[in-house]
PDB file of C-alpha atoms in Angstrom:
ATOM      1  CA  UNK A  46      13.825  -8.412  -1.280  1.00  0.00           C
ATOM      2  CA  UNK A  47      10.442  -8.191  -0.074  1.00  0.00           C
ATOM      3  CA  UNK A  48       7.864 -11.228  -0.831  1.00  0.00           C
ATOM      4  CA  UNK A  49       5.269 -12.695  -0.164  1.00  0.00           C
ATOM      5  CA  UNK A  50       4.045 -16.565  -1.267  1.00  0.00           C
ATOM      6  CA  UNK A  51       0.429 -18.621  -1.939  1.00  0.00           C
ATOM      7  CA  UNK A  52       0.255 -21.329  -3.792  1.00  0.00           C
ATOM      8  CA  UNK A  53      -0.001 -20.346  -7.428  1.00  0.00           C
ATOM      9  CA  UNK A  54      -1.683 -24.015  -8.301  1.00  0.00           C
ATOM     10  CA  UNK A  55      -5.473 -23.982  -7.507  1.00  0.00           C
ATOM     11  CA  UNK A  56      -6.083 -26.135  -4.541  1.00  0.00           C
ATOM     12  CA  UNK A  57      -9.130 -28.629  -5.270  1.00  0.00           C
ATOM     13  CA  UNK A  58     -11.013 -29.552  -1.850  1.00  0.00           C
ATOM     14  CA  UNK A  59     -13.897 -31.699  -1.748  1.00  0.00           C
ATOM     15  CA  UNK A  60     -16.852 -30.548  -0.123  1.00  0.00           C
ATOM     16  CA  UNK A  61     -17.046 -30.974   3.704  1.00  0.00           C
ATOM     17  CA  UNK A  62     -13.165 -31.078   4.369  1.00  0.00           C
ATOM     18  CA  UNK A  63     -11.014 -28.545   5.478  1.00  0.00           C
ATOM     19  CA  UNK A  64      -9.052 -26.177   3.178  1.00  0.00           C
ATOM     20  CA  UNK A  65      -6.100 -24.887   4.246  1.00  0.00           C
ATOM     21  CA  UNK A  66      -4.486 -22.193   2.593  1.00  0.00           C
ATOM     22  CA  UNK A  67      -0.603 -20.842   3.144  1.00  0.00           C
ATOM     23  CA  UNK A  68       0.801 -17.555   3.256  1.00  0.00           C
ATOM     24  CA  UNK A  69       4.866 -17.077   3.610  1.00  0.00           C
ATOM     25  CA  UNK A  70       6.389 -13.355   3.604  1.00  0.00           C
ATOM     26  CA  UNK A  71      10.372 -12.695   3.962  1.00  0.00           C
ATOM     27  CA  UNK A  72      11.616  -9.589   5.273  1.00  0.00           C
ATOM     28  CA  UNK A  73       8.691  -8.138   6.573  1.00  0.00           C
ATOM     29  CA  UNK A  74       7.558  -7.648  10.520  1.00  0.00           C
ATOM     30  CA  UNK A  75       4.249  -7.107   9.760  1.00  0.00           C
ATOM     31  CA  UNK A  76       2.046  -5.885  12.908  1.00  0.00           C
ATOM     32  CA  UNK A  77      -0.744  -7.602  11.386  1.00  0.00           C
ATOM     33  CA  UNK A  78      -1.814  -9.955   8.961  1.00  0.00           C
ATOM     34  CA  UNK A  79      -5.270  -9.999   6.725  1.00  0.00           C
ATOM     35  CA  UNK A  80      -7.084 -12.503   4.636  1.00  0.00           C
ATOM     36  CA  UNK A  81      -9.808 -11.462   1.747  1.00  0.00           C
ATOM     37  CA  UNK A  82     -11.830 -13.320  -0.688  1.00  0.00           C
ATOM     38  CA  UNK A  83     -11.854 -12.242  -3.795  1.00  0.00           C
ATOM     39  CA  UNK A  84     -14.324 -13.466  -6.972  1.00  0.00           C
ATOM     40  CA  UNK A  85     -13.731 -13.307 -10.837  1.00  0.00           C
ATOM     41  CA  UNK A  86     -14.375  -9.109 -11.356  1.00  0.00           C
ATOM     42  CA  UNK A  87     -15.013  -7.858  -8.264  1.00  0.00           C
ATOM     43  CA  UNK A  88     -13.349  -6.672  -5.432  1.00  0.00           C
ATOM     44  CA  UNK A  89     -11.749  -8.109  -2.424  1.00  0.00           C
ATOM     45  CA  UNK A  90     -13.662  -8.625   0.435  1.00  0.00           C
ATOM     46  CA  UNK A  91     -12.311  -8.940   3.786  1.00  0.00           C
ATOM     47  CA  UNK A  92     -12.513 -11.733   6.084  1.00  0.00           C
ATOM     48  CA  UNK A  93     -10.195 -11.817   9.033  1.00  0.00           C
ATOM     49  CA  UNK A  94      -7.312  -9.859  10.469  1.00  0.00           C
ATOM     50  CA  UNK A  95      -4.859 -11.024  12.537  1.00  0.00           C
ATOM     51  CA  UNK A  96      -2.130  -9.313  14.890  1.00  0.00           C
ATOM     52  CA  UNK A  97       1.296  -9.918  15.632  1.00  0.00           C
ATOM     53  CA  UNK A  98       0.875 -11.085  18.922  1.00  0.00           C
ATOM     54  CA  UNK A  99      -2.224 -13.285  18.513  1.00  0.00           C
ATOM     55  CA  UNK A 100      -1.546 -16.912  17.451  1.00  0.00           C
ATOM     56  CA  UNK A 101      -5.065 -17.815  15.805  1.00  0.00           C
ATOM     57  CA  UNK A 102      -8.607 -16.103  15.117  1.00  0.00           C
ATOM     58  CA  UNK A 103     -11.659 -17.413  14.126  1.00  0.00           C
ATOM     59  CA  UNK A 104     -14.749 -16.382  12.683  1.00  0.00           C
ATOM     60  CA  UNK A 105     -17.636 -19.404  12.214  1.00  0.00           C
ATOM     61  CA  UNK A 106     -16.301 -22.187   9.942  1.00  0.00           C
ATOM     62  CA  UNK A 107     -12.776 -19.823   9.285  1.00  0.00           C
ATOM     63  CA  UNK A 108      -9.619 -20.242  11.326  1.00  0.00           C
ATOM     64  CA  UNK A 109      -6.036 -17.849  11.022  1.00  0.00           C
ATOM     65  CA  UNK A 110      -3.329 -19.114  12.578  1.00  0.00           C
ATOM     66  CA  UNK A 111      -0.194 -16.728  12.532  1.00  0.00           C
ATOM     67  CA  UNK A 112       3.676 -17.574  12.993  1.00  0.00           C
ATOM     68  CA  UNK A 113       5.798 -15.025  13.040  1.00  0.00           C
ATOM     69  CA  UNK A 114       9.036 -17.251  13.662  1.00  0.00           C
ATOM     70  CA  UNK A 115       7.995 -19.062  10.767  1.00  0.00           C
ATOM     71  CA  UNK A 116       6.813 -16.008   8.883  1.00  0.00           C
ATOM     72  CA  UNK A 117       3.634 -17.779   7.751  1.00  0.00           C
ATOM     73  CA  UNK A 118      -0.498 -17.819   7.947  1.00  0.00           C
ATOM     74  CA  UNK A 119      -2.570 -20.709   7.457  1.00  0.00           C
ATOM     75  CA  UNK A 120      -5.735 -20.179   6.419  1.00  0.00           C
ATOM     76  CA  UNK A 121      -8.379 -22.695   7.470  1.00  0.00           C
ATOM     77  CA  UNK A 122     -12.063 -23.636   6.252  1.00  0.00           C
ATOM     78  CA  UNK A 123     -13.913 -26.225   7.899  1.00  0.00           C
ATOM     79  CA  UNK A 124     -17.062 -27.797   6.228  1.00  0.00           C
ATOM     80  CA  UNK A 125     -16.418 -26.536   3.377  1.00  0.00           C
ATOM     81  CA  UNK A 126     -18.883 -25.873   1.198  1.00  0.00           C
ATOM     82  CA  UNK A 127     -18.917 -25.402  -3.128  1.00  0.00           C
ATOM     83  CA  UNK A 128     -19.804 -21.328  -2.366  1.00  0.00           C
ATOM     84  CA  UNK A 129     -16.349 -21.364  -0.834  1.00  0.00           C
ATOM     85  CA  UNK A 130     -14.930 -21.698  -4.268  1.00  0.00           C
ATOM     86  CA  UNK A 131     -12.910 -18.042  -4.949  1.00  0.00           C
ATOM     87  CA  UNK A 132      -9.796 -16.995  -4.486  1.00  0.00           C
ATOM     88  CA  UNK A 133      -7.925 -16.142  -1.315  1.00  0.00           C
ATOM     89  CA  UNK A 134      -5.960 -13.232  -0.858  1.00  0.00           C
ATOM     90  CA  UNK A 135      -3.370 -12.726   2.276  1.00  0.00           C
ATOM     91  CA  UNK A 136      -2.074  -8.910   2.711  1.00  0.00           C
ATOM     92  CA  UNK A 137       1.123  -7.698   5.309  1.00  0.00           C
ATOM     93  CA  UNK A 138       1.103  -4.176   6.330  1.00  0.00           C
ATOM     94  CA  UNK A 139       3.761  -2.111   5.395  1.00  0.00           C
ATOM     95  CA  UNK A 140       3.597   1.160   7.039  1.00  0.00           C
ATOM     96  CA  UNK A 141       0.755   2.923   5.193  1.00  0.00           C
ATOM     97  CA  UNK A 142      -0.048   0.325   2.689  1.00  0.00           C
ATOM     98  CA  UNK A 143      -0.680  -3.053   2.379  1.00  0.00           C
ATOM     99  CA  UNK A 144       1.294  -5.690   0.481  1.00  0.00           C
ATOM    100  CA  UNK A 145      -0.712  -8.249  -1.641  1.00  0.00           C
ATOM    101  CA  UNK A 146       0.263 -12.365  -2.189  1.00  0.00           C
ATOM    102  CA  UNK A 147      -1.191 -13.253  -5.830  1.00  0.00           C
ATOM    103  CA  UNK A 148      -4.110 -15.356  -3.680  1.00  0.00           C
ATOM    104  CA  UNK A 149      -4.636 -18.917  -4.010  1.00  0.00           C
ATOM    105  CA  UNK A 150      -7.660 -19.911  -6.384  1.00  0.00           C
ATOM    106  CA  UNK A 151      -9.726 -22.502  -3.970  1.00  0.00           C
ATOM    107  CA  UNK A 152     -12.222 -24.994  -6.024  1.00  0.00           C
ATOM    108  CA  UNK A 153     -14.467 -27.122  -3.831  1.00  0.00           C
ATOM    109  CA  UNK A 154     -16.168 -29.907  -5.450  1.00  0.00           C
ATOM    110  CA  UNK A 155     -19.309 -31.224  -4.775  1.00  0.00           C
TER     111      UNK A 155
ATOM    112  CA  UNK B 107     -26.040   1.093  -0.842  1.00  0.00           C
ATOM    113  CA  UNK B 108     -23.133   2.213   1.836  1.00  0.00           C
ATOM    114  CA  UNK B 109     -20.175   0.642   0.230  1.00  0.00           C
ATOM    115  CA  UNK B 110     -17.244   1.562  -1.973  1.00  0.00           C
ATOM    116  CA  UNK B 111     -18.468   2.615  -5.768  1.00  0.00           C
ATOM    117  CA  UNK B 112     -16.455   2.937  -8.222  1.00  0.00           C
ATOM    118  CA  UNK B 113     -17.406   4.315 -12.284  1.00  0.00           C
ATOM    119  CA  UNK B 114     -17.512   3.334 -14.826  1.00  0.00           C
ATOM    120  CA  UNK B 115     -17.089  -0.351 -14.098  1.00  0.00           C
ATOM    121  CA  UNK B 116     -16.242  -1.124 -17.875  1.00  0.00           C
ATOM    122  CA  UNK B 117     -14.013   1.236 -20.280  1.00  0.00           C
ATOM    123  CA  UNK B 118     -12.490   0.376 -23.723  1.00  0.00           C
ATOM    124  CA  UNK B 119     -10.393   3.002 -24.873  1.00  0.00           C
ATOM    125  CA  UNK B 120      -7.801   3.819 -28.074  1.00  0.00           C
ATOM    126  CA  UNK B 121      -4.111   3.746 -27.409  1.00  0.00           C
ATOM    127  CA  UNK B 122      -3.180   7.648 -26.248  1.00  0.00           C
ATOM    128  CA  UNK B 123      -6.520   8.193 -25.714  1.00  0.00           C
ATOM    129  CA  UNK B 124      -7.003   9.762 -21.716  1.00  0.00           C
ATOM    130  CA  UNK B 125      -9.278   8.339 -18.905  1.00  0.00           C
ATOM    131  CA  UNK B 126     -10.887   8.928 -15.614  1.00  0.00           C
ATOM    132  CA  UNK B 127     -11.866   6.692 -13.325  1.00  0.00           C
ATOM    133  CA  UNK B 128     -14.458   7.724 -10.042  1.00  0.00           C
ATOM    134  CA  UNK B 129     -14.329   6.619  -6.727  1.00  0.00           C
ATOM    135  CA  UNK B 130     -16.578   7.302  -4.473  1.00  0.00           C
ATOM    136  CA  UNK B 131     -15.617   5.719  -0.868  1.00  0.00           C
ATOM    137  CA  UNK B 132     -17.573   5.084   2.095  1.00  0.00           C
ATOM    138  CA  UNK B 133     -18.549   8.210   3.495  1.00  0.00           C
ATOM    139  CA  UNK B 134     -16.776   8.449   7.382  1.00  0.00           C
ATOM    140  CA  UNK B 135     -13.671   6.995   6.051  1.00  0.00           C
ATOM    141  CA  UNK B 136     -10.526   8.901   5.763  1.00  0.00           C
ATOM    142  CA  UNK B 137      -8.001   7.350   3.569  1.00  0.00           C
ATOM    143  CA  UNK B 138      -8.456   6.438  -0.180  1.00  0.00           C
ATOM    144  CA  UNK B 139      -6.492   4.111  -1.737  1.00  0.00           C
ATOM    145  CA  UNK B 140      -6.121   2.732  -5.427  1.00  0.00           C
ATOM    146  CA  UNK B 141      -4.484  -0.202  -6.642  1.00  0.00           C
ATOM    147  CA  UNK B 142      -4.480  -2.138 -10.117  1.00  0.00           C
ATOM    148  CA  UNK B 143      -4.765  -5.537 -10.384  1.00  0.00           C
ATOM    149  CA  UNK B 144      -3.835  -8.009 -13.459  1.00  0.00           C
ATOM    150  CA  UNK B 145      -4.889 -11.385 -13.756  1.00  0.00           C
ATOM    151  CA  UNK B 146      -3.457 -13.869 -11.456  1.00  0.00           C
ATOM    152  CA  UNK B 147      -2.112 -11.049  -9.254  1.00  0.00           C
ATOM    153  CA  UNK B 148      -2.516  -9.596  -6.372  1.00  0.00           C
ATOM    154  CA  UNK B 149      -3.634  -6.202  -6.232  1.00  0.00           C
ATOM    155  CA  UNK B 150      -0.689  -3.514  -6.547  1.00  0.00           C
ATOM    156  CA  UNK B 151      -0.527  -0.304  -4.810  1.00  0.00           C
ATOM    157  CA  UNK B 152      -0.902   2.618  -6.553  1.00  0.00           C
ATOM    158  CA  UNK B 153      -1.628   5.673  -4.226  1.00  0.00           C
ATOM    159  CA  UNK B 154      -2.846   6.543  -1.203  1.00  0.00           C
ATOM    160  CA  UNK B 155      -4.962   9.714   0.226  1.00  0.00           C
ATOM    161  CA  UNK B 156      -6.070  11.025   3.933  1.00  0.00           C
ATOM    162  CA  UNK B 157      -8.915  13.186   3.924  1.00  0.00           C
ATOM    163  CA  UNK B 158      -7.921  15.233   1.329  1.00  0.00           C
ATOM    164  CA  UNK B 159      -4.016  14.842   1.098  1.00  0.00           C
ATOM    165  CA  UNK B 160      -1.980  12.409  -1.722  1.00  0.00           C
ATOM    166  CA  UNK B 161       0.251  11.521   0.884  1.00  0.00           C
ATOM    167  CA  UNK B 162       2.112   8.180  -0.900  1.00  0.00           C
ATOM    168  CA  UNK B 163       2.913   7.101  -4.684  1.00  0.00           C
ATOM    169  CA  UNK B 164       3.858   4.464  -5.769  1.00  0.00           C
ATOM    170  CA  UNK B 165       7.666   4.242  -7.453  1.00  0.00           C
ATOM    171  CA  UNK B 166       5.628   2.184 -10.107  1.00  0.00           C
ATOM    172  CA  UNK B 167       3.364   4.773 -11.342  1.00  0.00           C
ATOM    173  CA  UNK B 168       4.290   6.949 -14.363  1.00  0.00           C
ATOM    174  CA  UNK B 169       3.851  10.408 -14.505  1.00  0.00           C
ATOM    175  CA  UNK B 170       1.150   9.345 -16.699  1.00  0.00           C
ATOM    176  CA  UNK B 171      -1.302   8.607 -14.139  1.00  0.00           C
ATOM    177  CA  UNK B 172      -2.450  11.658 -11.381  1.00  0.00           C
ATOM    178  CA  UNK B 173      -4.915  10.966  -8.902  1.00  0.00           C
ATOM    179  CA  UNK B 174      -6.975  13.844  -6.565  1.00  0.00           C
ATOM    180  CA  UNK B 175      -9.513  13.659  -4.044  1.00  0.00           C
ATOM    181  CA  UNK B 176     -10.978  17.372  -3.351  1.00  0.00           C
ATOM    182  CA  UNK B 177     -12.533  18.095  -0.437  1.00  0.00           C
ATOM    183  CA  UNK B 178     -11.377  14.581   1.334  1.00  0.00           C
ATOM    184  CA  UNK B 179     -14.985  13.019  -0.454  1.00  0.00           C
ATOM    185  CA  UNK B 180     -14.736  10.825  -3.908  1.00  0.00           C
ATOM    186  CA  UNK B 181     -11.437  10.622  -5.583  1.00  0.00           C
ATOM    187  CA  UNK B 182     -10.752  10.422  -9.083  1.00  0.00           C
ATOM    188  CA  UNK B 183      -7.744   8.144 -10.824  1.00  0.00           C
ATOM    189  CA  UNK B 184      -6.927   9.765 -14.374  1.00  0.00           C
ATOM    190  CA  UNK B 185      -4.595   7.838 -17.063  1.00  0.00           C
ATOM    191  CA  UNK B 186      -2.986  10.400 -19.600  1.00  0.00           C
ATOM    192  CA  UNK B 187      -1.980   8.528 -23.225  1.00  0.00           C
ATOM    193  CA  UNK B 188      -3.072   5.113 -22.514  1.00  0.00           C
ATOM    194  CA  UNK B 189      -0.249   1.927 -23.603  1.00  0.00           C
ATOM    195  CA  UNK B 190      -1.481  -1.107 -23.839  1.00  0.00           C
ATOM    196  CA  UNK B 191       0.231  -2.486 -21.001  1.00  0.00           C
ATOM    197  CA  UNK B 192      -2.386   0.131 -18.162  1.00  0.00           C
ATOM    198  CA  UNK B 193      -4.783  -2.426 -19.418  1.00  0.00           C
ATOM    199  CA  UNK B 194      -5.886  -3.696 -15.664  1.00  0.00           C
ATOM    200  CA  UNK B 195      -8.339  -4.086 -13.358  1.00  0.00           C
ATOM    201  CA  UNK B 196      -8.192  -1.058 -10.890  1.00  0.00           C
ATOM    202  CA  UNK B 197      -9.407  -0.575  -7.665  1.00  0.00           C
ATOM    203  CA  UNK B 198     -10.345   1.571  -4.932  1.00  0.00           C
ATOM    204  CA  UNK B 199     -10.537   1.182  -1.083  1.00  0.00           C
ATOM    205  CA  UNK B 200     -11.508   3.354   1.123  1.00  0.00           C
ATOM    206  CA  UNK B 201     -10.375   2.502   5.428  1.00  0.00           C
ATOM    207  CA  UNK B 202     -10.674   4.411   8.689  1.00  0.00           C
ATOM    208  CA  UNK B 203      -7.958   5.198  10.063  1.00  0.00           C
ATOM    209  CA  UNK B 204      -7.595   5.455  13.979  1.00  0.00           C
ATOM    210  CA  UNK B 205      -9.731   2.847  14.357  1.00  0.00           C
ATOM    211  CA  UNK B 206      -7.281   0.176  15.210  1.00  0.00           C
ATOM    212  CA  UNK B 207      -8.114  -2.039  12.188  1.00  0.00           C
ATOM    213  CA  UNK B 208      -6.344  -1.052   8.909  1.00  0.00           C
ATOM    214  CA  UNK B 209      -9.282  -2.909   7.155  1.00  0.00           C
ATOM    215  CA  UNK B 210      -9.585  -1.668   3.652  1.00  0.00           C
ATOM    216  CA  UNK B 211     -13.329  -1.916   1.823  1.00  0.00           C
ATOM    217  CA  UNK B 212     -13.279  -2.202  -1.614  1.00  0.00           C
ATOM    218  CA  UNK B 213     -15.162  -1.099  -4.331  1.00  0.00           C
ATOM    219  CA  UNK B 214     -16.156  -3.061  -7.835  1.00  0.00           C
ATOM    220  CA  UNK B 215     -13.257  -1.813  -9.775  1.00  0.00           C
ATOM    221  CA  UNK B 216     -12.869  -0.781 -13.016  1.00  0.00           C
ATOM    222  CA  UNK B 217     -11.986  -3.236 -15.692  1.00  0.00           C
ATOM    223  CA  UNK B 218      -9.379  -0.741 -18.530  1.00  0.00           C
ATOM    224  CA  UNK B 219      -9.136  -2.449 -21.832  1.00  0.00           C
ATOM    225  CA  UNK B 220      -6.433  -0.282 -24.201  1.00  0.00           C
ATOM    226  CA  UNK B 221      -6.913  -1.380 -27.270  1.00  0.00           C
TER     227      UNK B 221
END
């Protein structure tokens, strides 16, 4: 079957280190890969999207890598910071949808 | 304000009781999409429109729930005899298509409390 995999457990990063976040999918060949933030009642917000054929993107203190031998996206913050705390969403197209991971809460501490 | 809205963003309701939720997307984008979300999940498709036209369902979704979108503008999500278990957060996106980014804007959502 379809899946897709973050962490469950909240990842705890102190502040100025790098959090990296993982996303693993089985049986998809997804064309592209996205990562939102999303915070307690609202909305996701997107961040970056990545494509099959590109191995990383970045965007100021965020970095996507993408595997797709592996089947997997890291998602990177550097510096972070305690505004960073949410939680992380990764999404796989799927034709004319996409398919959510249950996100990875991310607390930074100060 | 040029995003995604969505109304109401609250809504406590009886069990069997009906509801309607608004969406009202950003206004050059062409596809509509809703999704509900419980807690510690990701957000699950629902439906999807383009302009105007319902053109996926989800397997998931009862006959309970019908969604429209007249003339390709704001789309509206209605639950018929609410359970317990459509007690969710629910969302709306709104994307251009053609673009070459599937990027989907959401809205608030709508938190649906069945009581």
């Amino acid at each position: 079957s379809q899946k897709i995999e973050q962490n469950s457990e909240a990842l705890n990063i102190q502040e100025g280190k790098t959090a990296t976040l993982t996303c693993n999918y089985t049986n998809y060949s997804p064309a592209y890969l996205q990562w939102y933030r999303q915070d307690p009642g609202r909305g996701p917000v997107f961040l970056l999207l990545i494509r099959e054929n590109e191995k990383e993107k970045r965007k100021e203190r965020l970095k996507v890598t993408f595997d797709t031998t592996l089947k997997q996206s890291l998602f990177h913050i550097t510096a972070s910071q305690p505004a960073d705390s949410a939680t992380y969403l990764c999404a796989l197209d799927s034709n004319y949808q996409l398919i959510w991971g249950a996100g990875t809460k991310l607390i930074i501490k100060p | 304000d040029t995003g995604v809205s969505q109304n109401p963003r609250h809504k406590i309701t009886k069990r069997g009781q009906n509801v309607t939720f608004r969406c009202d997307p950003i206004s050059e984008h062409n596809r509509l999409y809703w999704y509900r979300q419980t807690l510690g999940q990701g957000p699950e498709f629902l439906t999807y429109f383009q302009n105007e036209a319902q053109l996926e369902k989800s397997r998931l979704l009862s006959d309970r729930f019908s969604a429209e979108r007249p003339k390709g503008s704001f789309s509206t999500l209605e639950i018929q005899r609410t359970e317990q278990g459509d007690s969710a957060m629910y969302l709306c996106a709104s994307s251009l298509e053609g673009q070459g980014s599937a990027t989907q804007y959401f809205g608030p959502g709508t938190r649906l409390l069945v009581l």
